[in-house]
Coordinates of N, CA and C in Angstrom, one line a residue:
M12 N 0.8 -1.2 0.0 CA 0.0 0.0 0.0 C 0.9 1.2 0.0
T13 N 0.7 2.1 -1.0 CA 1.5 3.3 -1.1 C 0.9 4.4 -0.2
M14 N 1.8 5.3 0.3 CA 1.4 6.4 1.2 C 1.2 7.7 0.5
I15 N 1.7 7.8 -0.8 CA 1.5 9.0 -1.5 C 0.6 8.8 -2.7
P16 N -0.1 9.8 -3.2 CA -1.0 9.6 -4.3 C -0.2 9.4 -5.6
D17 N -0.9 8.9 -6.6 CA -0.3 8.6 -7.9 C 0.1 10.0 -8.5
D18 N 1.1 9.9 -9.4 CA 1.5 11.1 -10.1 C 0.4 11.7 -10.9
D19 N 0.3 13.0 -11.0 CA -0.7 13.7 -11.7 C -0.1 14.2 -13.1
P20 N -0.3 13.4 -14.1 CA 0.4 13.8 -15.4 C -0.2 15.1 -16.0
S21 N -1.3 15.6 -15.5 CA -1.8 16.9 -16.0 C -0.9 18.1 -15.6
R22 N 0.0 17.9 -14.5 CA 0.9 18.9 -14.1 C 2.2 18.7 -14.7
S23 N 2.8 19.8 -15.1 CA 4.1 19.7 -15.9 C 5.2 20.4 -15.1
L24 N 6.4 20.1 -15.5 CA 7.6 20.7 -15.0 C 7.6 22.2 -15.3
T25 N 8.0 23.1 -14.4 CA 8.1 24.5 -14.7 C 9.5 24.9 -14.5
V26 N 10.1 25.6 -15.5 CA 11.4 26.2 -15.4 C 11.2 27.7 -15.5
A27 N 11.5 28.4 -14.5 CA 11.2 29.9 -14.5 C 12.5 30.7 -14.6
S28 N 12.4 31.8 -15.3 CA 13.5 32.7 -15.4 C 12.9 34.1 -15.4
P29 N 13.4 35.1 -14.7 CA 12.9 36.4 -14.7 C 12.9 37.1 -16.0
D30 N 13.8 36.6 -16.9 CA 13.9 37.2 -18.2 C 13.2 36.5 -19.3
A31 N 12.5 35.4 -19.0 CA 11.8 34.6 -20.0 C 10.6 35.4 -20.6
P32 N 10.4 35.3 -21.9 CA 9.3 35.9 -22.6 C 8.0 35.4 -21.9
G33 N 7.1 36.3 -21.8 CA 5.8 36.0 -21.2 C 5.7 36.0 -19.6
T34 N 6.9 36.3 -19.0 CA 6.9 36.4 -17.5 C 6.3 37.7 -17.2
T35 N 5.5 37.7 -16.1 CA 4.8 38.9 -15.7 C 5.6 39.7 -14.6
H36 N 5.8 41.0 -14.9 CA 6.5 41.9 -14.0 C 5.6 42.9 -13.5
I37 N 5.5 43.1 -12.2 CA 4.6 44.1 -11.6 C 5.3 45.2 -10.8
S38 N 5.0 46.4 -11.1 CA 5.5 47.5 -10.3 C 4.5 47.8 -9.2
L39 N 5.0 47.8 -8.0 CA 4.2 47.9 -6.8 C 5.0 48.6 -5.7
V40 N 4.5 49.6 -5.1 CA 5.1 50.4 -4.0 C 6.6 50.7 -4.3
G41 N 6.9 51.0 -5.5 CA 8.3 51.3 -5.9 C 9.2 50.1 -6.2
N42 N 8.7 48.9 -6.0 CA 9.5 47.7 -6.2 C 9.0 47.1 -7.5
T43 N 9.8 46.1 -8.1 CA 9.4 45.4 -9.2 C 9.3 43.9 -8.8
Y44 N 8.1 43.3 -8.9 CA 7.9 41.9 -8.5 C 7.7 41.1 -9.8
T45 N 8.5 40.1 -10.0 CA 8.4 39.2 -11.1 C 7.8 37.9 -10.6
M46 N 6.7 37.5 -11.3 CA 6.0 36.3 -10.9 C 6.7 35.1 -11.5
L47 N 7.5 34.4 -10.8 CA 8.3 33.2 -11.3 C 7.4 32.0 -11.3
I48 N 6.8 31.6 -10.2 CA 6.0 30.5 -10.1 C 4.6 30.9 -9.5
T49 N 3.5 30.7 -10.1 CA 2.3 31.2 -9.6 C 1.5 30.1 -9.0
G50 N 0.5 30.5 -8.2 CA -0.4 29.5 -7.6 C -1.1 28.7 -8.6
E51 N -1.4 29.2 -9.7 CA -2.0 28.5 -10.8 C -1.2 27.3 -11.2
Q52 N 0.2 27.5 -11.2 CA 1.1 26.4 -11.6 C 1.3 25.4 -10.5
T53 N 1.0 25.7 -9.3 CA 1.2 24.8 -8.1 C 0.0 24.3 -7.5
N54 N -1.2 24.4 -8.2 CA -2.5 24.1 -7.6 C -2.7 24.8 -6.2
G55 N -2.2 26.0 -6.1 CA -2.4 26.8 -5.0 C -1.5 26.5 -3.8
R56 N -0.5 25.6 -4.0 CA 0.3 25.2 -2.8 C 1.3 26.4 -2.4
Y57 N 1.9 27.1 -3.4 CA 2.8 28.2 -3.1 C 3.0 29.0 -4.3
C58 N 3.6 30.2 -4.1 CA 4.0 31.0 -5.3 C 5.4 31.5 -5.0
L59 N 6.2 31.8 -6.0 CA 7.6 32.3 -5.9 C 7.7 33.6 -6.7
I60 N 8.1 34.6 -6.0 CA 8.2 36.0 -6.6 C 9.6 36.5 -6.5
D61 N 10.2 37.0 -7.6 CA 11.5 37.6 -7.6 C 11.3 39.1 -7.3
M62 N 11.8 39.6 -6.2 CA 11.5 41.0 -5.8 C 12.8 41.8 -6.0
R63 N 12.7 42.9 -6.8 CA 13.7 43.9 -6.9 C 13.3 45.1 -6.1
V64 N 14.1 45.5 -5.1 CA 13.7 46.5 -4.2 C 14.8 47.6 -4.2
P65 N 14.4 48.8 -4.7 CA 15.4 49.9 -4.8 C 15.6 50.4 -3.4
D66 N 16.7 51.2 -3.2 CA 16.9 51.9 -1.9 C 15.7 52.6 -1.5
G67 N 15.2 52.4 -0.3 CA 14.0 53.1 0.2 C 12.7 52.3 -0.1
G68 N 12.8 51.3 -0.9 CA 11.6 50.5 -1.2 C 11.2 49.5 -0.2
G69 N 9.9 49.2 -0.2 CA 9.3 48.2 0.7 C 7.9 48.5 1.0
P70 N 7.1 47.5 1.4 CA 5.7 47.7 1.7 C 5.5 48.3 3.1
P71 N 4.3 48.8 3.4 CA 3.9 49.3 4.7 C 3.8 48.1 5.7
P72 N 3.7 48.3 7.0 CA 3.5 47.2 7.9 C 2.2 46.5 7.6
H73 N 2.2 45.2 7.7 CA 1.1 44.4 7.4 C 1.2 43.0 8.1
R74 N 0.2 42.2 7.9 CA 0.2 40.8 8.4 C -0.7 40.0 7.5
H75 N -0.5 38.7 7.5 CA -1.4 37.8 6.7 C -1.4 36.4 7.2
D76 N -2.4 35.6 6.9 CA -2.5 34.3 7.5 C -1.8 33.2 6.7
F77 N -0.7 33.5 6.0 CA 0.1 32.5 5.3 C 1.5 32.8 5.6
E78 N 2.3 31.7 5.4 CA 3.8 31.8 5.6 C 4.4 32.5 4.5
E79 N 5.5 33.3 4.8 CA 6.2 34.0 3.8 C 7.7 33.9 4.1
M80 N 8.5 33.4 3.1 CA 9.9 33.2 3.2 C 10.7 34.0 2.2
F81 N 11.7 34.7 2.6 CA 12.5 35.5 1.7 C 14.0 35.0 1.7
T82 N 14.6 34.9 0.6 CA 16.0 34.6 0.4 C 16.6 35.8 -0.3
I83 N 17.6 36.4 0.4 CA 18.2 37.6 -0.1 C 19.3 37.2 -1.1
L84 N 19.1 37.6 -2.4 CA 20.0 37.3 -3.4 C 21.1 38.3 -3.6
E85 N 20.8 39.6 -3.5 CA 21.7 40.7 -3.7 C 21.4 41.8 -2.7
G86 N 22.4 42.4 -2.1 CA 22.2 43.5 -1.2 C 21.8 43.1 0.2
E87 N 21.0 44.0 0.8 CA 20.5 43.7 2.2 C 19.2 44.4 2.4
I88 N 18.4 43.8 3.2 CA 17.0 44.2 3.5 C 16.9 44.3 5.0
E89 N 16.2 45.4 5.5 CA 15.9 45.5 6.9 C 14.4 45.0 7.1
F90 N 14.3 43.9 7.9 CA 12.9 43.4 8.2 C 12.5 43.9 9.6
T91 N 11.3 44.4 9.7 CA 10.8 44.7 11.0 C 9.7 43.6 11.3
F92 N 10.0 42.8 12.4 CA 9.2 41.7 12.8 C 8.7 41.9 14.2
R93 N 7.4 42.0 14.4 CA 6.8 42.3 15.7 C 7.5 43.4 16.4
G94 N 7.8 44.5 15.6 CA 8.4 45.7 16.2 C 9.9 45.7 16.3
E95 N 10.6 44.6 16.1 CA 12.1 44.5 16.1 C 12.7 44.5 14.8
K96 N 13.8 45.3 14.6 CA 14.4 45.4 13.3 C 15.5 44.3 13.2
H97 N 15.6 43.7 12.0 CA 16.7 42.7 11.7 C 17.2 42.9 10.3
V98 N 18.5 42.9 10.1 CA 19.1 43.1 8.8 C 19.5 41.8 8.2
A99 N 19.0 41.5 7.0 CA 19.4 40.3 6.3 C 20.2 40.6 5.1
R100 N 21.3 40.0 4.9 CA 22.2 40.2 3.8 C 22.2 39.1 2.8
A101 N 22.7 39.3 1.6 CA 22.7 38.3 0.5 C 23.2 37.0 1.1
G102 N 22.5 35.9 0.8 CA 22.7 34.6 1.3 C 21.9 34.2 2.4
S103 N 21.2 35.2 3.1 CA 20.4 34.9 4.2 C 18.9 34.5 3.8
T104 N 18.3 33.8 4.6 CA 16.9 33.5 4.4 C 16.1 33.8 5.7
V105 N 14.9 34.5 5.5 CA 14.1 35.0 6.6 C 12.7 34.3 6.4
N106 N 12.2 33.7 7.5 CA 10.9 33.2 7.4 C 10.0 34.0 8.3
I107 N 8.8 34.5 7.8 CA 7.8 35.2 8.5 C 6.7 34.3 8.8
P108 N 6.4 33.9 10.1 CA 5.3 33.1 10.4 C 3.9 33.7 10.1
A109 N 3.0 32.9 9.7 CA 1.6 33.5 9.5 C 1.1 34.3 10.7
N110 N 0.4 35.3 10.4 CA -0.3 36.2 11.3 C 0.6 37.2 12.0
A111 N 1.9 37.1 11.8 CA 2.9 38.0 12.5 C 3.0 39.4 11.8
P112 N 2.9 40.5 12.6 CA 3.1 41.8 12.0 C 4.5 42.0 11.5
H113 N 4.7 42.5 10.3 CA 6.0 42.7 9.7 C 6.0 43.7 8.6
N114 N 7.1 44.1 8.1 CA 7.4 44.8 6.9 C 8.8 44.7 6.6
F115 N 9.2 45.1 5.4 CA 10.6 45.2 5.1 C 10.9 46.5 4.3
R116 N 12.2 46.9 4.4 CA 12.6 48.1 3.8 C 14.0 48.0 3.4
N117 N 14.3 48.5 2.2 CA 15.7 48.6 1.8 C 16.3 49.9 2.2
V118 N 17.1 49.9 3.2 CA 17.7 51.1 3.7 C 19.3 51.1 3.5
S119 N 19.7 50.3 2.6 CA 21.1 50.0 2.4 C 21.8 51.1 1.6
G120 N 21.1 51.9 0.8 CA 21.7 52.8 -0.1 C 22.0 52.2 -1.5
A121 N 21.6 51.0 -1.7 CA 21.9 50.3 -3.0 C 20.7 49.4 -3.3
P122 N 20.5 49.0 -4.5 CA 19.4 48.1 -4.9 C 19.6 46.7 -4.2
A123 N 18.5 46.0 -3.9 CA 18.5 44.7 -3.4 C 17.6 43.8 -4.2
R124 N 17.8 42.5 -4.1 CA 16.9 41.5 -4.8 C 16.8 40.3 -3.9
M125 N 15.5 39.8 -3.9 CA 15.3 38.6 -3.1 C 14.2 37.8 -3.7
L126 N 14.1 36.5 -3.3 CA 13.1 35.6 -3.7 C 12.1 35.6 -2.5
C127 N 10.8 35.6 -2.8 CA 9.8 35.5 -1.8 C 8.9 34.3 -2.1
M128 N 8.8 33.4 -1.2 CA 7.8 32.2 -1.4 C 6.7 32.4 -0.4
C129 N 5.5 32.3 -0.9 CA 4.3 32.4 0.0 C 3.6 31.0 -0.1
T130 N 3.2 30.5 1.1 CA 2.5 29.2 1.1 C 1.4 29.3 2.1
P131 N 0.1 29.1 1.6 CA -0.2 28.8 0.3 C -0.1 30.0 -0.6
A132 N -0.4 29.8 -1.9 CA -0.3 30.9 -2.9 C -1.4 31.8 -2.7
G133 N -1.4 32.9 -3.4 CA -2.4 33.9 -3.4 C -1.8 35.3 -3.5
Q134 N -0.7 35.5 -2.9 CA 0.0 36.8 -2.9 C 0.3 37.2 -4.3
D135 N 0.7 36.2 -5.1 CA 1.0 36.5 -6.5 C -0.2 37.1 -7.2
E136 N -1.4 36.5 -7.0 CA -2.6 37.0 -7.6 C -3.0 38.4 -7.1
Y137 N -2.8 38.6 -5.8 CA -3.1 39.9 -5.2 C -2.2 41.0 -5.8
F138 N -0.9 40.7 -5.9 CA 0.0 41.7 -6.5 C -0.4 42.0 -7.9
M139 N -0.8 41.0 -8.7 CA -1.2 41.3 -10.1 C -2.5 42.1 -10.2
R140 N -3.3 42.0 -9.1 CA -4.5 42.8 -9.2 C -4.4 44.3 -8.7
I141 N -3.3 44.5 -7.9 CA -3.2 45.9 -7.4 C -2.0 46.6 -8.0
G142 N -1.1 46.0 -8.6 CA 0.1 46.6 -9.2 C -0.1 47.0 -10.7
D143 N 1.0 47.5 -11.3 CA 1.0 47.8 -12.7 C 2.0 46.9 -13.4
V144 N 1.5 46.3 -14.5 CA 2.4 45.5 -15.3 C 3.5 46.4 -16.0
V145 N 4.7 46.0 -15.9 CA 5.8 46.7 -16.6 C 6.5 45.7 -17.5
A146 N 7.4 46.3 -18.4 CA 8.0 45.5 -19.5 C 9.0 44.4 -19.0
G147 N 9.7 44.7 -17.9 CA 10.7 43.7 -17.5 C 11.2 44.0 -16.1
P148 N 12.1 43.2 -15.5 CA 12.5 43.3 -14.1 C 13.2 44.6 -13.8
D149 N 13.8 45.2 -14.9 CA 14.6 46.5 -14.7 C 13.8 47.7 -15.2
A150 N 12.6 47.5 -15.7 CA 11.8 48.6 -16.2 C 11.5 49.6 -15.2
P151 N 11.4 50.9 -15.5 CA 11.1 51.9 -14.6 C 9.6 51.8 -14.1
A152 N 9.3 52.2 -12.9 CA 7.9 52.2 -12.5 C 7.2 53.3 -13.2
P153 N 5.9 53.0 -13.5 CA 5.1 54.1 -14.2 C 5.0 55.3 -13.3
R154 N 4.9 56.4 -14.0 CA 4.7 57.7 -13.3 C 3.2 57.9 -13.1
L155 N 2.8 57.8 -11.8 CA 1.4 57.8 -11.5 C 1.0 59.2 -10.9
S156 N -0.1 59.7 -11.3 CA -0.6 60.9 -10.7 C -1.1 60.7 -9.2
A157 N -1.3 61.7 -8.5 CA -1.8 61.6 -7.1 C -3.1 60.8 -7.1
D158 N -4.0 61.0 -8.1 CA -5.3 60.3 -8.1 C -5.0 58.8 -8.4
E159 N -4.1 58.5 -9.3 CA -3.8 57.1 -9.6 C -3.2 56.4 -8.4
L160 N -2.3 57.1 -7.7 CA -1.7 56.5 -6.5 C -2.8 56.2 -5.4
A161 N -3.7 57.2 -5.3 CA -4.8 57.0 -4.3 C -5.7 55.8 -4.7
E162 N -5.9 55.6 -6.0 CA -6.7 54.5 -6.5 C -6.0 53.2 -6.2
R163 N -4.7 53.1 -6.4 CA -3.9 51.9 -6.1 C -4.0 51.6 -4.6
R164 N -3.9 52.6 -3.7 CA -4.0 52.3 -2.3 C -5.4 51.9 -1.9
R165 N -6.4 52.5 -2.5 CA -7.8 52.1 -2.2 C -8.1 50.7 -2.7
R166 N -7.6 50.3 -3.8 CA -7.8 48.9 -4.4 C -7.0 47.9 -3.5
A167 N -5.8 48.3 -3.1 CA -5.0 47.4 -2.2 C -5.8 47.1 -0.9
A168 N -6.3 48.2 -0.3 CA -7.0 48.1 1.0 C -8.3 47.3 0.8
E169 N -9.0 47.6 -0.3 CA -10.3 46.9 -0.6 C -10.1 45.4 -0.8
L170 N -9.1 45.0 -1.5 CA -8.8 43.6 -1.8 C -8.1 42.8 -0.7
A171 N -7.4 43.5 0.2 CA -6.6 42.8 1.2 C -7.4 41.7 1.9
P172 N -8.6 41.9 2.4 CA -9.3 40.8 3.1 C -9.5 39.6 2.3
A173 N -9.7 39.8 1.0 CA -10.0 38.6 0.1 C -8.7 37.8 -0.1
Y174 N -7.5 38.4 0.2 CA -6.3 37.8 0.0 C -5.6 37.5 1.4
R175 N -6.5 37.5 2.4 CA -6.1 37.1 3.8 C -5.0 38.0 4.3
S176 N -5.0 39.3 4.0 CA -4.0 40.3 4.5 C -4.7 41.5 5.2
E177 N -3.9 42.1 6.0 CA -4.3 43.3 6.8 C -3.2 44.3 6.9
F178 N -3.5 45.5 6.5 CA -2.5 46.6 6.7 C -2.6 47.1 8.1
L179 N -1.4 47.4 8.7 CA -1.4 47.9 10.1 C -1.1 49.4 10.2

């Protein structure tokens, strides 16, 4: 008697590259998020996002009911976890437990890059619904008017509960 289910041949191997044609790049809060592996590709198990964070970039304080793991590829990122600051440098991995208040900010004076895995998936879809599609991982963020910025914030706040997130 086997303990694991049979292979599902309807699922295929995924090889992801941030530079591959057809890859979605999202500009959000000054960062560029590249959707490497989506929840659609993993049956909702997880998503993997390549995050390019310029100096000064990062989201506001928030929390969500899913696990989030970051591996710093380049530069360094300051994480605030339950009110305490921690600096993670290239090669480090940071795990944020579900429901814990946190945020991150690049205060290093140079660009940073990290991989973010969320399990289960959903954050990828949320980012695609609230951000702006850009041409590539190094594409400039669109210049948004004050009204457009206000609309992005309104949409992010309105959709946050549907994606199990809360801004603090």
